[in-house]
Amino acid sequence: MGLLEGKIAMVTGAARGIGLATAERLAREGATVLALDLDDETQTQEAERLTRAGLRVSAAQCDVGDRASVEGCVRDVEAAHGRVDILVNNAGIVGRTAPLEDVTDDDWDRMMRVNLRSVYLGCQAVISGMKARRSGRIVNVASIAGKEGNPNAVPYSTAKAGVIGLTKALAKEVASHGIYVNAIAPAVIETPILEQLSREHVQYMLQRIPLGRAGQPKEVAALIAWLASDEASFTTGQCIDISGGRATY
Ligand SMILES: NC(=O)c1ccc[n+]([C@@H]2O[C@H](COP(=O)([O-])OP(=O)(O)OC[C@H]3O[C@@H](n4cnc5c(N)ncnc54)[C@H](O)[C@@H]3O)[C@@H](O)[C@H]2O)c1
């Protein structure tokens, strides 16, 4: 029997990378998973592939920065399955690698919308249902950049620091309602997101990892699956590193 047998889970940014690996892992642990992404075509193909492998994964289009889109997806899942047990707020972008003086208002606003507002909207959409059932698990995908800051990535680092703050505050707010809220802070993970960054920037990040390699999406998915499960019964409000040893605090 899997760790998440009978659970209903939503994973954002699930068309590829960490989100796709997480959708698959949660489903392999027994969850019914709704995969959400802006890129509906890719994630529908992936959901069909996973369904053919005997897993319960379906896909729906969602723009995580848009309230109506997020609330609509949560409503649909609640109508179909009666509840959302697990929410993984994973969708994100890295934006342009640029010094602060070159950051535009559009860069900044887009980053906050996709990487921070999304987490606020997702948590808000599921929290009353979780409170009513006195049970729920939220895992927010932050970044080591949110703890330590990456040069030439001020908007990204700021948004991810915001995700960590949101996680800690919300966890304390809802702990007495049986809801667990945690964040994870990956360092470099080998996914298509790295194509958005310059080679120098990726090298800068890789050099700082004591284990001397990039992480794999399935390694991150394993941590998320644990945090989403009842096994993580005394862990809430934390930001757990998955950084190959990079994190220094
Ligand atoms: N890969 C890394 O090195 C790394 C390191 C630290 C943190 N992270 C974080 O992990 C998360 C996943 O990253 P990844 O590496 O798998 O990235 P990725 O680019 O491979 O996948 C991100 C997914 O999010 C989707 N997405 C983007 N904007 C969206 C929106 N508005 N609405 C819905 N979906 C949207 C994309 O379509 C894509 O499928 C991100 O939050 C990222 O910041 C990644």
Tab-separated table of C-alpha atoms and ligand atoms in Angstrom:
chain	number	residue	atom	x	y	z
A	1	MET	CA	0.000	0.000	0.000
A	2	GLY	CA	1.314	3.463	-0.974
A	3	LEU	CA	1.891	6.405	1.342
A	4	LEU	CA	-1.004	8.365	-0.200
A	5	GLU	CA	-3.644	5.706	-0.804
A	6	GLY	CA	-7.076	7.304	-1.369
A	7	LYS	CA	-5.815	10.892	-1.255
A	8	ILE	CA	-6.919	13.578	-3.718
A	9	ALA	CA	-4.011	15.745	-4.832
A	10	MET	CA	-3.528	18.795	-7.032
A	11	VAL	CA	-0.083	19.587	-8.484
A	12	THR	CA	0.592	22.833	-10.358
A	13	GLY	CA	3.156	23.169	-13.122
A	14	ALA	CA	2.787	19.456	-13.768
A	15	ALA	CA	3.452	19.322	-17.518
A	16	ARG	CA	7.168	18.757	-17.015
A	17	GLY	CA	10.121	18.924	-14.631
A	18	ILE	CA	9.545	18.714	-10.880
A	19	GLY	CA	5.747	19.006	-11.221
A	20	LEU	CA	5.488	16.089	-13.633
A	21	ALA	CA	7.768	13.908	-11.498
A	22	THR	CA	5.677	14.851	-8.450
A	23	ALA	CA	2.352	14.059	-10.143
A	24	GLU	CA	3.732	10.635	-11.073
A	25	ARG	CA	5.198	9.946	-7.626
A	26	LEU	CA	2.030	10.965	-5.757
A	27	ALA	CA	-0.013	8.755	-8.086
A	28	ARG	CA	2.417	5.840	-7.587
A	29	GLU	CA	1.865	6.305	-3.837
A	30	GLY	CA	-1.873	5.781	-4.436
A	31	ALA	CA	-3.201	9.327	-4.825
A	32	THR	CA	-5.668	10.493	-7.452
A	33	VAL	CA	-3.861	13.432	-9.017
A	34	LEU	CA	-5.084	16.443	-10.917
A	35	ALA	CA	-2.206	17.904	-12.924
A	36	LEU	CA	-2.515	21.647	-13.604
A	37	ASP	CA	-0.471	23.653	-16.070
A	38	LEU	CA	-0.695	26.505	-18.532
A	39	ASP	CA	0.649	24.101	-21.150
A	40	ASP	CA	-2.431	21.935	-21.420
A	41	GLU	CA	-1.370	19.997	-24.494
A	42	THR	CA	1.839	18.611	-22.974
A	43	GLN	CA	0.330	17.786	-19.622
A	44	THR	CA	-2.684	16.084	-21.205
A	45	GLN	CA	-0.262	13.862	-23.154
A	46	GLU	CA	1.682	13.139	-19.956
A	47	ALA	CA	-1.502	12.416	-17.990
A	48	GLU	CA	-2.586	9.991	-20.715
A	49	ARG	CA	0.819	8.287	-20.581
A	50	LEU	CA	0.553	7.910	-16.796
A	51	THR	CA	-3.036	6.678	-17.069
A	52	ARG	CA	-1.899	4.009	-19.530
A	53	ALA	CA	0.639	2.978	-16.863
A	54	GLY	CA	-2.283	2.349	-14.497
A	55	LEU	CA	-2.063	5.591	-12.479
A	56	ARG	CA	-4.934	7.938	-11.653
A	57	VAL	CA	-3.787	11.225	-13.203
A	58	SER	CA	-5.936	13.714	-15.101
A	59	ALA	CA	-5.075	17.137	-16.460
A	60	ALA	CA	-6.713	20.570	-16.523
A	61	GLN	CA	-5.483	23.881	-17.802
A	62	CYS	CA	-4.752	26.455	-15.127
A	63	ASP	CA	-3.039	29.822	-14.953
A	64	VAL	CA	-1.769	29.828	-11.388
A	65	GLY	CA	-1.575	33.617	-11.256
A	66	ASP	CA	-5.253	34.023	-12.097
A	67	ARG	CA	-7.784	33.816	-9.265
A	68	ALA	CA	-10.731	32.658	-11.399
A	69	SER	CA	-8.615	29.940	-13.019
A	70	VAL	CA	-7.271	28.598	-9.700
A	71	GLU	CA	-10.642	28.736	-7.933
A	72	GLY	CA	-12.343	27.074	-10.914
A	73	CYS	CA	-9.895	24.143	-10.803
A	74	VAL	CA	-10.332	23.674	-7.053
A	75	ARG	CA	-14.143	23.811	-7.435
A	76	ASP	CA	-14.004	21.176	-10.190
A	77	VAL	CA	-11.909	18.813	-8.075
A	78	GLU	CA	-14.149	19.313	-5.044
A	79	ALA	CA	-17.217	18.642	-7.204
A	80	ALA	CA	-15.691	15.488	-8.704
A	81	HIS	CA	-13.978	14.043	-5.613
A	82	GLY	CA	-15.531	15.872	-2.664
A	83	ARG	CA	-12.263	17.376	-1.423
A	84	VAL	CA	-8.640	18.336	-1.976
A	85	ASP	CA	-6.354	16.550	0.489
A	86	ILE	CA	-3.031	17.685	-0.955
A	87	LEU	CA	-1.980	20.813	-2.826
A	88	VAL	CA	1.508	21.115	-4.297
A	89	ASN	CA	2.182	24.702	-5.414
A	90	ASN	CA	5.022	24.018	-7.817
A	91	ALA	CA	4.487	26.083	-10.992
A	92	GLY	CA	7.124	28.745	-11.464
A	93	ILE	CA	9.388	30.650	-13.793
A	94	VAL	CA	12.934	31.942	-13.353
A	95	GLY	CA	12.565	35.070	-15.478
A	96	ARG	CA	15.493	36.928	-17.005
A	97	THR	CA	18.954	36.719	-15.482
A	98	ALA	CA	19.802	40.420	-15.119
A	99	PRO	CA	21.309	42.924	-12.685
A	100	LEU	CA	18.769	44.917	-10.713
A	101	GLU	CA	19.153	48.064	-12.807
A	102	ASP	CA	17.989	46.139	-15.884
A	103	VAL	CA	14.915	44.629	-14.217
A	104	THR	CA	11.709	46.100	-15.656
A	105	ASP	CA	8.395	46.557	-13.898
A	106	ASP	CA	7.011	43.890	-16.201
A	107	ASP	CA	9.769	41.432	-15.178
A	108	TRP	CA	9.001	42.132	-11.529
A	109	ASP	CA	5.202	41.924	-11.822
A	110	ARG	CA	5.272	38.736	-13.879
A	111	MET	CA	7.621	37.093	-11.381
A	112	MET	CA	5.456	38.004	-8.399
A	113	ARG	CA	2.317	36.874	-10.215
A	114	VAL	CA	3.561	33.434	-11.284
A	115	ASN	CA	5.851	32.599	-8.340
A	116	LEU	CA	4.200	34.223	-5.320
A	117	ARG	CA	0.615	35.325	-5.971
A	118	SER	CA	0.060	31.787	-7.315
A	119	VAL	CA	0.910	30.268	-3.928
A	120	TYR	CA	-1.343	32.745	-2.119
A	121	LEU	CA	-4.232	31.984	-4.509
A	122	GLY	CA	-3.740	28.219	-4.350
A	123	CYS	CA	-3.582	28.114	-0.560
A	124	GLN	CA	-6.584	30.417	-0.217
A	125	ALA	CA	-8.664	28.303	-2.602
A	126	VAL	CA	-8.194	25.048	-0.656
A	127	ILE	CA	-7.904	26.221	2.921
A	128	SER	CA	-11.585	26.492	3.915
A	129	GLY	CA	-12.302	22.967	2.637
A	130	MET	CA	-9.271	21.654	4.515
A	131	LYS	CA	-10.360	23.469	7.677
A	132	ALA	CA	-13.861	22.015	7.413
A	133	ARG	CA	-12.382	18.506	7.200
A	134	ARG	CA	-9.679	19.300	9.776
A	135	SER	CA	-7.109	17.788	7.465
A	136	GLY	CA	-4.851	18.867	4.623
A	137	ARG	CA	-1.322	19.035	3.287
A	138	ILE	CA	0.206	21.890	1.358
A	139	VAL	CA	3.718	21.762	-0.089
A	140	ASN	CA	5.098	24.942	-1.649
A	141	VAL	CA	8.097	24.749	-3.963
A	142	ALA	CA	10.403	27.624	-3.025
A	143	SER	CA	14.120	27.691	-3.880
A	144	ILE	CA	17.516	27.969	-2.250
A	145	ALA	CA	17.533	31.393	-3.931
A	146	GLY	CA	14.799	32.431	-1.495
A	147	LYS	CA	17.022	31.577	1.479
A	148	GLU	CA	20.438	32.671	0.246
A	149	GLY	CA	19.726	34.996	-2.685
A	150	ASN	CA	21.180	34.516	-6.156
A	151	PRO	CA	22.904	37.484	-7.817
A	152	ASN	CA	21.247	38.653	-11.038
A	153	ALA	CA	18.045	37.029	-9.870
A	154	VAL	CA	16.607	39.596	-7.456
A	155	PRO	CA	12.932	39.189	-8.492
A	156	TYR	CA	13.158	35.373	-8.364
A	157	SER	CA	14.982	35.334	-5.024
A	158	THR	CA	12.462	37.819	-3.590
A	159	ALA	CA	9.425	35.870	-4.752
A	160	LYS	CA	10.820	32.610	-3.358
A	161	ALA	CA	11.652	34.278	-0.027
A	162	GLY	CA	8.005	35.346	-0.033
A	163	VAL	CA	6.915	31.751	-0.554
A	164	ILE	CA	8.950	30.719	2.498
A	165	GLY	CA	7.415	33.516	4.608
A	166	LEU	CA	3.898	32.643	3.456
A	167	THR	CA	4.519	28.997	4.322
A	168	LYS	CA	5.745	29.736	7.831
A	169	ALA	CA	2.922	32.180	8.605
A	170	LEU	CA	0.136	30.018	7.207
A	171	ALA	CA	1.443	26.885	8.906
A	172	LYS	CA	1.144	28.563	12.315
A	173	GLU	CA	-2.299	29.917	11.429
A	174	VAL	CA	-3.764	26.522	10.500
A	175	ALA	CA	-1.780	24.038	12.605
A	176	SER	CA	-4.631	23.667	15.098
A	177	HIS	CA	-6.956	22.785	12.197
A	178	GLY	CA	-4.980	19.671	11.288
A	179	ILE	CA	-3.423	21.298	8.215
A	180	TYR	CA	0.292	20.980	7.498
A	181	VAL	CA	2.062	23.567	5.339
A	182	ASN	CA	5.683	23.162	4.317
A	183	ALA	CA	8.042	24.487	1.682
A	184	ILE	CA	11.026	22.939	-0.015
A	185	ALA	CA	14.131	24.741	-1.232
A	186	PRO	CA	15.783	22.981	-4.162
A	187	ALA	CA	19.124	24.076	-5.589
A	188	VAL	CA	19.840	23.186	-9.235
A	189	ILE	CA	17.518	20.445	-10.451
A	190	GLU	CA	17.869	19.104	-13.981
A	191	THR	CA	14.665	20.304	-15.658
A	192	PRO	CA	13.747	22.417	-18.716
A	193	ILE	CA	13.656	25.533	-16.467
A	194	LEU	CA	17.468	25.676	-16.718
A	195	GLU	CA	17.095	26.548	-20.420
A	196	GLN	CA	15.764	29.949	-19.288
A	197	LEU	CA	19.104	30.731	-17.596
A	198	SER	CA	22.522	31.654	-18.979
A	199	ARG	CA	25.201	28.926	-18.894
A	200	GLU	CA	27.291	31.106	-16.527
A	201	HIS	CA	24.407	31.396	-14.096
A	202	VAL	CA	23.855	27.611	-14.046
A	203	GLN	CA	27.617	27.085	-13.560
A	204	TYR	CA	27.589	29.584	-10.665
A	205	MET	CA	24.840	27.594	-8.977
A	206	LEU	CA	26.367	24.154	-9.689
A	207	GLN	CA	29.760	25.163	-8.292
A	208	ARG	CA	28.125	25.902	-4.966
A	209	ILE	CA	26.727	22.367	-4.526
A	210	PRO	CA	29.021	20.191	-2.347
A	211	LEU	CA	27.614	16.967	-3.836
A	212	GLY	CA	28.947	18.249	-7.162
A	213	ARG	CA	25.927	17.609	-9.370
A	214	ALA	CA	22.444	18.779	-10.219
A	215	GLY	CA	19.526	17.079	-8.507
A	216	GLN	CA	16.946	15.014	-10.380
A	217	PRO	CA	13.202	15.789	-10.436
A	218	LYS	CA	12.399	12.389	-8.935
A	219	GLU	CA	14.597	13.176	-5.916
A	220	VAL	CA	12.517	16.301	-5.296
A	221	ALA	CA	9.277	14.391	-5.900
A	222	ALA	CA	10.256	11.882	-3.201
A	223	LEU	CA	10.608	14.663	-0.619
A	224	ILE	CA	7.305	16.230	-1.659
A	225	ALA	CA	5.544	12.850	-1.406
A	226	TRP	CA	6.813	12.425	2.136
A	227	LEU	CA	5.762	15.939	3.170
A	228	ALA	CA	2.336	15.318	1.624
A	229	SER	CA	1.891	12.104	3.588
A	230	ASP	CA	0.781	11.287	7.119
A	231	GLU	CA	4.343	10.087	7.778
A	232	ALA	CA	5.375	13.742	8.118
A	233	SER	CA	3.295	14.042	11.264
A	234	PHE	CA	5.460	16.455	13.310
A	235	THR	CA	6.750	18.725	10.546
A	236	THR	CA	4.979	21.932	9.613
A	237	GLY	CA	6.002	25.502	8.817
A	238	GLN	CA	9.394	24.303	7.613
A	239	CYS	CA	11.450	24.984	4.555
A	240	ILE	CA	13.306	21.752	3.810
A	241	ASP	CA	16.467	21.969	1.701
A	242	ILE	CA	17.060	19.687	-1.223
A	243	SER	CA	20.237	21.331	-2.343
A	244	GLY	CA	23.019	18.750	-2.453
A	245	GLY	CA	24.463	20.389	0.644
A	246	ARG	CA	24.469	23.974	-0.677
A	247	ALA	CA	22.293	25.456	2.059
A	248	THR	CA	24.332	26.976	4.853
A	249	TYR	CA	21.447	27.676	7.232
B	1	LIG	N1	14.903	23.285	-11.622
B	1	LIG	C1	15.545	23.944	-10.663
B	1	LIG	O1	16.787	24.037	-10.660
B	1	LIG	C2	14.780	24.597	-9.535
B	1	LIG	C3	15.485	25.024	-8.409
B	1	LIG	C4	14.793	25.629	-7.372
B	1	LIG	C5	13.427	25.799	-7.449
B	1	LIG	N2	12.764	25.385	-8.556
B	1	LIG	C6	11.317	25.610	-8.600
B	1	LIG	O2	10.659	24.395	-8.880
B	1	LIG	C7	9.431	24.669	-9.557
B	1	LIG	C8	9.344	23.791	-10.796
B	1	LIG	O3	10.462	24.084	-11.594
B	1	LIG	P1	10.936	23.174	-12.811
B	1	LIG	O4	12.411	23.211	-12.785
B	1	LIG	O5	10.225	21.872	-12.819
B	1	LIG	O6	10.436	24.115	-14.013
B	1	LIG	P2	9.904	23.807	-15.483
B	1	LIG	O7	10.075	25.050	-16.259
B	1	LIG	O8	10.507	22.554	-16.005
B	1	LIG	O9	8.351	23.546	-15.214
B	1	LIG	C9	7.529	24.580	-14.735
B	1	LIG	C10	6.112	24.327	-15.197
B	1	LIG	O10	5.308	25.419	-14.715
B	1	LIG	C11	4.398	25.770	-15.740
B	1	LIG	N3	3.927	27.141	-15.571
B	1	LIG	C12	4.618	28.283	-15.773
B	1	LIG	N4	3.824	29.357	-15.586
B	1	LIG	C13	2.599	28.865	-15.252
B	1	LIG	C14	1.366	29.467	-14.954
B	1	LIG	N5	1.199	30.797	-14.951
B	1	LIG	N6	0.313	28.664	-14.661
B	1	LIG	C15	0.448	27.322	-14.657
B	1	LIG	N7	1.606	26.699	-14.957
B	1	LIG	C16	2.662	27.462	-15.253
B	1	LIG	C17	5.183	25.573	-17.028
B	1	LIG	O11	4.311	25.455	-18.155
B	1	LIG	C18	5.976	24.310	-16.724
B	1	LIG	O12	5.293	23.149	-17.130
B	1	LIG	C19	9.433	26.177	-9.848
B	1	LIG	O13	8.643	26.825	-8.884
B	1	LIG	C20	10.892	26.551	-9.714
B	1	LIG	O14	11.077	27.895	-9.362
B	1	LIG	C21	13.408	24.784	-9.603
